[in-house]
């Protein structure tokens, strides 16, 4: 039953799982293509979940003090925005080191961050992750300089994947299981494939554990990574276009984050900016969902996997459920 929420924290997650029937028909798919639409969370992205989990854990541990602590986060935008939104009910202060790997889109997020009261520190887009000039290096420097500064660290904080194991995954499972199979809309009653982009890796790692541990151990987990990133395993798969730059934000890195468990992913697909942005346009025009670039990467990766030798049987089977995670808008 709908209730009045105390603040934005109560509106984190609980996002819809929506049929992508028009895209499925256009792509010649007989399986169910389903989108987990995360931009409908209070802060506008799947990062709300990890921000809430990391903030609450830091409070319990006494590392984050309401009214005193300054939250510092190396971010391309979404995590910083989520931390800003979710810090407000706790009277925290947000100062954010922000990386400019995606300059074409980051200006909008910088404006949004400043509107939320965050102080934004710009860092160069060509700095290696371990350089003192990178968004991570600058955040560490700020933490040493700012009294009560704290880095919640989405790259190494175990509450990142745990947030998805305990919330995102179970939400997807509940939606699929509680939607009964009918003649018009057949369903296997389980999640057969899940596709998600990999950035920090917390999303895909946590969802994979939730589904395989308690729901369907045979679920195929497909990770999507842009050309130019190095997250795909085995490592040789990253070399084909390793010098390629990409503007898609929120996925892909030049290092392997600690929270990414690559052994939780069964298959990987590399995607380009061009196909990602084309997929965004398709999602908007065909399904009416105002998703962001990384959602386009996830969909284009899903469609390419479904067209592959590994995925064709799934694509051609009525009732099988393929879930694609749309991280933001």
XYZ file of N, CA, C and O in Angstrom, residues 156-295:
560
model
N 36.134 -0.152 -3.768
C 36.622 -1.176 -2.847
C 35.681 -1.497 -1.711
O 35.947 -2.410 -0.924
N 34.575 -0.788 -1.610
C 33.645 -0.962 -0.493
C 32.722 -2.155 -0.749
O 31.936 -2.157 -1.704
N 32.784 -3.157 0.096
C 31.988 -4.372 -0.104
C 30.485 -4.114 -0.036
O 29.688 -4.942 -0.485
N 30.104 -2.980 0.541
C 28.684 -2.652 0.568
C 28.144 -2.305 -0.818
O 26.926 -2.251 -1.012
N 29.027 -2.073 -1.763
C 28.609 -1.855 -3.147
C 27.954 -3.124 -3.713
O 26.756 -3.127 -3.998
N 28.677 -4.229 -3.867
C 28.007 -5.431 -4.377
C 26.927 -5.968 -3.444
O 25.925 -6.529 -3.899
N 27.116 -5.795 -2.133
C 26.101 -6.286 -1.195
C 24.766 -5.573 -1.397
O 23.699 -6.189 -1.263
N 24.807 -4.286 -1.735
C 23.566 -3.553 -1.973
C 22.771 -4.190 -3.101
O 21.531 -4.286 -3.040
N 23.460 -4.660 -4.121
C 22.775 -5.289 -5.251
C 22.391 -6.736 -4.961
O 21.362 -7.225 -5.430
N 23.210 -7.399 -4.157
C 22.858 -8.764 -3.769
C 21.622 -8.774 -2.886
O 20.789 -9.693 -2.967
N 21.464 -7.759 -2.043
C 20.356 -7.724 -1.083
C 19.131 -6.960 -1.575
O 18.058 -7.082 -0.991
N 19.280 -6.131 -2.624
C 18.119 -5.359 -3.087
C 17.815 -5.569 -4.569
O 16.750 -6.073 -4.919
N 18.738 -5.204 -5.447
C 18.454 -5.265 -6.882
C 18.124 -6.682 -7.340
O 17.100 -6.909 -8.012
N 18.982 -7.628 -6.976
C 18.747 -9.016 -7.365
C 17.419 -9.557 -6.861
O 16.613 -10.082 -7.642
N 17.140 -9.438 -5.548
C 15.856 -9.927 -5.031
C 14.639 -9.232 -5.657
O 13.600 -9.871 -5.857
N 14.757 -7.950 -5.987
C 13.638 -7.264 -6.655
C 13.354 -7.892 -8.015
O 12.188 -8.090 -8.398
N 14.412 -8.183 -8.777
C 14.239 -8.804 -10.093
C 13.614 -10.185 -9.942
O 12.672 -10.558 -10.661
N 14.126 -10.954 -8.986
C 13.595 -12.302 -8.749
C 12.117 -12.238 -8.394
O 11.291 -12.980 -8.956
N 11.752 -11.351 -7.473
C 10.361 -11.241 -7.039
C 9.443 -10.880 -8.203
O 8.350 -11.434 -8.359
N 9.887 -9.937 -9.036
C 9.055 -9.508 -10.168
C 8.812 -10.645 -11.146
O 7.689 -10.843 -11.628
N 9.850 -11.413 -11.451
C 9.719 -12.505 -12.415
C 8.875 -13.648 -11.835
O 7.964 -14.171 -12.491
N 9.156 -14.012 -10.603
C 8.457 -15.133 -9.977
C 6.975 -14.827 -9.759
O 6.114 -15.698 -9.910
N 6.654 -13.589 -9.414
C 5.272 -13.231 -9.102
C 4.430 -12.939 -10.340
O 3.213 -12.756 -10.234
N 5.069 -12.899 -11.510
C 4.333 -12.690 -12.766
C 4.064 -14.055 -13.388
O 4.977 -14.698 -13.909
N 2.830 -14.506 -13.318
C 2.492 -15.860 -13.742
C 2.534 -16.017 -15.261
O 2.227 -15.086 -16.009
N 2.881 -17.201 -15.680
C 2.906 -17.534 -17.096
C 1.483 -17.692 -17.624
O 0.621 -18.262 -16.954
N 1.237 -17.141 -18.807
C -0.064 -17.294 -19.461
C 0.169 -17.693 -20.912
O 1.301 -17.639 -21.416
N -0.912 -18.071 -21.594
C -0.772 -18.425 -23.004
C -0.291 -17.222 -23.813
O 0.511 -17.357 -24.730
N -0.797 -16.035 -23.455
C -0.409 -14.828 -24.183
C 1.003 -14.379 -23.834
O 1.719 -13.840 -24.696
N 1.373 -14.595 -22.572
C 2.701 -14.180 -22.110
C 3.363 -15.320 -21.341
O 3.382 -15.326 -20.111
N 3.905 -16.295 -22.069
C 4.551 -17.432 -21.397
C 5.797 -17.004 -20.648
O 6.468 -16.040 -21.034
N 6.103 -17.706 -19.556
C 7.290 -17.407 -18.751
C 7.831 -18.681 -18.140
O 7.068 -19.545 -17.693
N 9.139 -18.772 -18.088
C 9.784 -19.919 -17.445
C 9.645 -19.847 -15.932
O 9.919 -20.820 -15.231
N 9.249 -18.681 -15.422
C 9.119 -18.487 -13.985
C 10.434 -18.204 -13.288
O 10.489 -18.119 -12.060
N 11.481 -18.022 -14.081
C 12.794 -17.728 -13.488
C 13.576 -16.797 -14.401
O 13.194 -16.564 -15.548
N 14.662 -16.275 -13.857
C 15.554 -15.432 -14.653
C 16.537 -16.343 -15.359
O 17.328 -17.042 -14.723
N 16.475 -16.338 -16.680
C 17.329 -17.237 -17.452
C 18.644 -16.575 -17.870
O 19.678 -17.236 -17.948
N 18.586 -15.267 -18.130
C 19.781 -14.508 -18.509
C 19.661 -13.127 -17.883
O 18.575 -12.536 -17.855
N 20.767 -12.597 -17.381
C 20.800 -11.206 -16.929
C 22.005 -10.532 -17.564
O 23.095 -11.107 -17.628
N 21.778 -9.323 -18.093
C 22.820 -8.577 -18.782
C 23.002 -7.230 -18.093
O 22.030 -6.512 -17.857
N 24.255 -6.892 -17.776
C 24.527 -5.617 -17.116
C 25.903 -5.116 -17.513
O 26.818 -5.906 -17.740
N 26.036 -3.807 -17.589
C 27.344 -3.221 -17.821
C 28.199 -3.337 -16.576
O 27.694 -3.496 -15.460
N 29.505 -3.240 -16.773
C 30.443 -3.317 -15.649
C 31.220 -2.018 -15.553
O 31.866 -1.593 -16.515
N 31.122 -1.365 -14.392
C 31.927 -0.182 -14.094
C 32.779 -0.540 -12.892
O 33.824 -1.167 -13.014
N 32.303 -0.192 -11.698
C 32.978 -0.709 -10.504
C 32.831 -2.227 -10.445
O 33.665 -2.915 -9.864
N 31.758 -2.740 -11.043
C 31.497 -4.176 -11.030
C 30.599 -4.622 -9.904
O 30.218 -5.792 -9.834
N 30.235 -3.697 -9.019
C 29.390 -4.072 -7.893
C 28.011 -4.529 -8.313
O 27.455 -5.473 -7.745
N 27.449 -3.879 -9.335
C 26.097 -4.223 -9.783
C 26.044 -5.646 -10.309
O 25.244 -6.473 -9.852
N 26.893 -5.956 -11.287
C 26.820 -7.270 -11.922
C 27.255 -8.374 -10.957
O 26.672 -9.468 -10.959
N 28.229 -8.096 -10.098
C 28.683 -9.100 -9.134
C 27.588 -9.413 -8.117
O 27.303 -10.576 -7.821
N 26.959 -8.369 -7.576
C 25.922 -8.572 -6.565
C 24.680 -9.240 -7.112
O 24.116 -10.149 -6.489
N 24.230 -8.811 -8.303
C 23.043 -9.415 -8.906
C 23.308 -10.874 -9.235
O 22.451 -11.745 -9.021
N 24.484 -11.163 -9.757
C 24.840 -12.544 -10.088
C 24.756 -13.435 -8.854
O 24.170 -14.529 -8.893
N 25.305 -12.977 -7.744
C 25.269 -13.789 -6.517
C 23.844 -14.003 -6.040
O 23.473 -15.121 -5.638
N 23.039 -12.944 -6.073
C 21.658 -13.065 -5.602
C 20.897 -14.109 -6.399
O 20.181 -14.949 -5.834
N 21.040 -14.080 -7.705
C 20.274 -14.981 -8.566
C 20.810 -16.407 -8.481
O 20.042 -17.370 -8.340
N 22.123 -16.562 -8.546
C 22.682 -17.917 -8.594
C 22.639 -18.631 -7.253
O 22.526 -19.856 -7.199
N 22.699 -17.883 -6.168
C 22.672 -18.515 -4.841
C 21.290 -19.018 -4.471
O 21.147 -20.112 -3.897
N 20.265 -18.224 -4.763
C 18.948 -18.529 -4.196
C 17.842 -18.736 -5.216
O 16.720 -19.085 -4.842
N 18.139 -18.541 -6.510
C 17.054 -18.578 -7.488
C 17.312 -19.528 -8.645
O 16.542 -20.457 -8.871
N 18.368 -19.308 -9.405
C 18.649 -20.142 -10.577
C 20.149 -20.203 -10.801
O 20.744 -19.287 -11.364
N 20.755 -21.300 -10.357
C 22.206 -21.449 -10.471
C 22.670 -21.520 -11.921
O 23.854 -21.314 -12.226
N 21.721 -21.801 -12.828
C 22.070 -21.916 -14.247
C 21.837 -20.625 -15.025
O 21.996 -20.599 -16.252
N 21.458 -19.574 -14.335
C 21.269 -18.282 -15.001
C 22.583 -17.851 -15.664
O 23.650 -17.953 -15.063
N 22.481 -17.384 -16.906
C 23.663 -16.897 -17.617
C 23.820 -15.407 -17.342
O 22.909 -14.616 -17.592
N 24.974 -15.019 -16.809
C 25.250 -13.620 -16.492
C 26.197 -13.070 -17.559
O 27.303 -13.583 -17.749
N 25.730 -12.044 -18.268
C 26.501 -11.453 -19.364
C 26.947 -10.051 -18.961
O 26.115 -9.198 -18.624
N 28.252 -9.817 -18.990
C 28.793 -8.502 -18.677
C 29.080 -7.718 -19.946
O 29.491 -8.291 -20.959
N 28.845 -6.420 -19.899
C 29.072 -5.548 -21.054
C 30.141 -4.530 -20.695
O 30.076 -3.878 -19.644
N 31.124 -4.381 -21.577
C 32.281 -3.519 -21.323
C 32.626 -2.788 -22.619
O 32.636 -3.400 -23.692
N 32.876 -1.484 -22.566
C 33.177 -0.753 -23.805
C 34.572 -1.056 -24.348
O 35.492 -1.352 -23.586
N 34.713 -0.971 -25.663
C 36.041 -1.051 -26.273
C 36.911 0.048 -25.689
O 36.493 1.199 -25.571
N 38.132 -0.319 -25.304
C 39.044 0.633 -24.670
C 39.158 0.419 -23.176
O 40.092 0.909 -22.550
N 38.203 -0.302 -22.595
C 38.254 -0.665 -21.183
C 38.972 -1.998 -21.039
O 39.232 -2.691 -22.030
N 39.274 -2.378 -19.793
C 40.042 -3.612 -19.586
C 39.385 -4.552 -18.582
O 40.046 -5.339 -17.922
N 38.056 -4.507 -18.466
C 37.390 -5.309 -17.442
C 37.089 -6.739 -17.863
O 36.839 -7.593 -17.014
N 37.079 -7.005 -19.151
C 36.702 -8.327 -19.641
C 37.735 -9.384 -19.234
O 38.931 -9.132 -19.186
N 37.214 -10.560 -18.911
C 38.076 -11.721 -18.638
C 37.742 -12.815 -19.648
O 36.568 -13.072 -19.901
N 38.729 -13.487 -20.282
C 40.168 -13.332 -20.053
C 40.708 -12.011 -20.596
O 40.121 -11.406 -21.480
N 41.861 -11.610 -20.054
C 42.422 -10.302 -20.355
C 42.717 -10.107 -21.841
O 42.684 -8.978 -22.343
N 42.995 -11.193 -22.561
C 43.320 -11.083 -23.983
C 42.170 -10.467 -24.777
O 42.376 -9.850 -25.821
N 40.949 -10.618 -24.268
C 39.783 -10.101 -24.981
C 39.745 -8.584 -25.006
O 39.016 -7.985 -25.801
N 40.532 -7.934 -24.146
C 40.557 -6.476 -24.099
C 41.515 -5.863 -25.113
O 41.521 -4.649 -25.306
N 42.325 -6.686 -25.768
C 43.433 -6.159 -26.559
C 43.068 -5.754 -27.982
O 43.785 -4.984 -28.613
N 41.945 -6.255 -28.498
C 41.591 -5.991 -29.893
C 41.526 -4.494 -30.188
O 42.029 -4.030 -31.206
N 40.900 -3.727 -29.321
C 40.794 -2.277 -29.525
C 41.188 -1.553 -28.242
O 40.526 -0.619 -27.809
N 42.327 -1.964 -27.659
C 42.700 -1.449 -26.342
C 43.073 0.034 -26.360
O 43.032 0.703 -25.329
N 43.409 0.573 -27.527
C 43.763 1.999 -27.616
C 42.540 2.872 -27.913
O 42.650 4.088 -28.025
N 41.384 2.237 -28.037
C 40.161 2.975 -28.352
C 39.711 3.804 -27.151
O 39.750 3.341 -26.016
N 39.299 5.032 -27.405
C 38.710 5.839 -26.339
C 37.194 5.724 -26.436
O 36.649 5.408 -27.492
N 36.515 5.957 -25.328
C 35.056 5.866 -25.326
C 34.484 6.993 -24.481
O 35.112 7.472 -23.542
N 33.270 7.416 -24.855
C 32.633 8.514 -24.141
C 31.469 8.045 -23.282
O 30.934 8.824 -22.491
N 31.060 6.791 -23.437
C 30.011 6.244 -22.573
C 30.458 6.356 -21.126
O 31.581 6.000 -20.780
N 29.595 6.858 -20.269
C 29.966 7.074 -18.879
C 29.402 5.980 -17.974
O 28.396 5.350 -18.288
N 30.089 5.763 -16.861
C 29.572 4.857 -15.840
C 29.989 3.405 -15.980
O 29.774 2.612 -15.074
N 30.564 3.040 -17.136
C 31.057 1.670 -17.294
C 32.461 1.728 -17.883
O 32.840 2.706 -18.519
N 33.231 0.648 -17.646
C 34.572 0.565 -18.182
C 35.601 1.297 -17.339
O 35.334 2.387 -16.828
N 36.789 0.670 -17.182
C 37.886 1.307 -16.442
C 39.214 0.809 -16.989
O 39.274 -0.196 -17.718
N 40.282 1.514 -16.598
C 41.631 1.092 -16.969
C 42.299 0.328 -15.835
O 43.513 0.187 -15.800
N 41.497 -0.165 -14.889
C 41.979 -1.029 -13.809
C 40.819 -1.917 -13.384
O 39.667 -1.678 -13.743
N 41.130 -2.962 -12.625
C 40.095 -3.889 -12.158
C 39.705 -3.497 -10.734
O 40.487 -3.686 -9.801
N 38.508 -2.925 -10.531
C 38.094 -2.556 -9.174
C 38.012 -3.777 -8.258
O 37.674 -4.888 -8.708
N 38.280 -3.566 -6.988
C 38.277 -4.663 -6.025
C 36.909 -5.334 -5.904
O 36.823 -6.529 -5.601
N 35.827 -4.575 -6.122
C 34.491 -5.140 -5.917
C 33.977 -5.900 -7.137
O 32.892 -6.486 -7.087
N 34.732 -5.895 -8.235
C 34.331 -6.662 -9.411
C 34.838 -8.086 -9.304
O 36.044 -8.326 -9.291
N 33.915 -9.033 -9.210
C 34.279 -10.453 -9.199
C 34.035 -11.004 -10.602
O 32.914 -11.354 -10.960
N 35.098 -11.040 -11.396
C 34.911 -11.432 -12.801
C 34.496 -12.892 -12.941
O 33.914 -13.279 -13.957
N 34.748 -13.691 -11.903
C 34.318 -15.090 -11.962
C 32.818 -15.245 -11.767
O 32.271 -16.341 -11.940
N 32.119 -14.149 -11.408
C 30.658 -14.192 -11.284
C 29.977 -13.979 -12.634
O 28.753 -14.078 -12.742
N 30.764 -13.653 -13.665
C 30.234 -13.351 -14.991
C 30.544 -14.512 -15.931
O 31.687 -14.951 -16.034
N 29.521 -15.000 -16.631
C 29.688 -16.169 -17.498
C 30.172 -15.815 -18.892
O 30.852 -16.606 -19.546
N 29.793 -14.640 -19.376
C 30.148 -14.253 -20.738
C 30.315 -12.737 -20.792
O 29.688 -12.009 -20.017
N 31.164 -12.274 -21.699
C 31.406 -10.828 -21.839
C 31.154 -10.400 -23.278
O 31.434 -11.142 -24.219
N 30.660 -9.176 -23.433
C 30.468 -8.573 -24.744
C 31.114 -7.189 -24.724
O 30.893 -6.401 -23.800
N 31.903 -6.895 -25.743
C 32.475 -5.559 -25.916
C 31.542 -4.731 -26.799
O 31.025 -5.229 -27.810
N 31.343 -3.459 -26.461
C 30.458 -2.609 -27.242
C 31.153 -1.301 -27.607
O 32.111 -0.885 -26.946
N 30.627 -0.634 -28.627
C 31.160 0.657 -29.067
C 30.211 1.773 -28.670
O 29.027 1.545 -28.388
N 30.719 2.995 -28.676
C 29.871 4.156 -28.413
C 28.733 4.245 -29.426
O 27.587 4.548 -29.070
N 29.061 3.989 -30.689
C 28.075 4.154 -31.747
C 26.861 3.249 -31.534
O 25.710 3.692 -31.625
N 27.109 1.978 -31.245
C 25.973 1.071 -31.065
C 25.236 1.355 -29.760
O 24.018 1.184 -29.671
N 25.963 1.842 -28.753
C 25.321 2.181 -27.482
C 24.347 3.342 -27.657
O 23.201 3.295 -27.193
N 24.790 4.406 -28.329
C 23.922 5.571 -28.509
C 22.759 5.260 -29.443
O 21.659 5.796 -29.276
N 22.996 4.404 -30.428
C 21.894 3.982 -31.304
C 20.853 3.208 -30.494
O 19.636 3.371 -30.701
N 21.317 2.380 -29.562
C 20.397 1.616 -28.718
C 19.610 2.523 -27.780
O 18.427 2.286 -27.511
N 20.252 3.588 -27.260
C 19.536 4.561 -26.426
C 18.371 5.153 -27.208
O 17.247 5.270 -26.707
N 18.636 5.543 -28.440
C 17.593 6.123 -29.288
C 16.458 5.127 -29.504
O 15.275 5.501 -29.463
N 16.806 3.870 -29.704
C 15.784 2.832 -29.881
C 14.933 2.671 -28.622
O 13.703 2.585 -28.694
N 15.584 2.634 -27.467
C 14.846 2.481 -26.207
C 13.890 3.659 -26.005
O 12.729 3.475 -25.616
N 14.363 4.856 -26.276
C 13.527 6.037 -26.095
C 12.337 6.031 -27.053
O 11.184 6.234 -26.648
N 12.603 5.793 -28.321
C 11.555 5.912 -29.331
C 10.588 4.737 -29.335
O 9.400 4.910 -29.624
N 11.083 3.560 -29.037
C 10.223 2.373 -29.097
C 9.538 2.076 -27.772
O 8.398 1.618 -27.745
N 10.229 2.316 -26.652
C 9.672 1.935 -25.353
C 9.332 3.133 -24.465
O 8.758 2.959 -23.395
N 9.722 4.347 -24.886
C 9.381 5.531 -24.107
C 10.117 5.650 -22.796
O 9.623 6.276 -21.855
N 11.314 5.087 -22.712
C 12.115 5.128 -21.490
C 13.317 6.047 -21.709
O 14.108 5.846 -22.636
N 13.456 7.060 -20.852
C 14.494 8.075 -21.035
C 15.797 7.653 -20.364
O 16.228 8.215 -19.360
N 16.435 6.662 -20.940
C 17.627 6.062 -20.345
C 18.892 6.785 -20.792
O 18.882 7.580 -21.729
N 20.002 6.480 -20.106
C 21.294 7.056 -20.428
C 22.142 6.138 -21.292
O 21.731 5.037 -21.669
N 23.359 6.597 -21.579
C 24.236 5.882 -22.502
C 24.617 4.486 -22.073
O 24.709 3.568 -22.898
N 24.846 4.281 -20.774
C 25.249 2.947 -20.322
C 24.100 1.943 -20.460
O 24.334 0.743 -20.603
N 22.862 2.441 -20.442
C 21.716 1.558 -20.700
C 21.732 1.107 -22.152
O 21.404 -0.046 -22.467
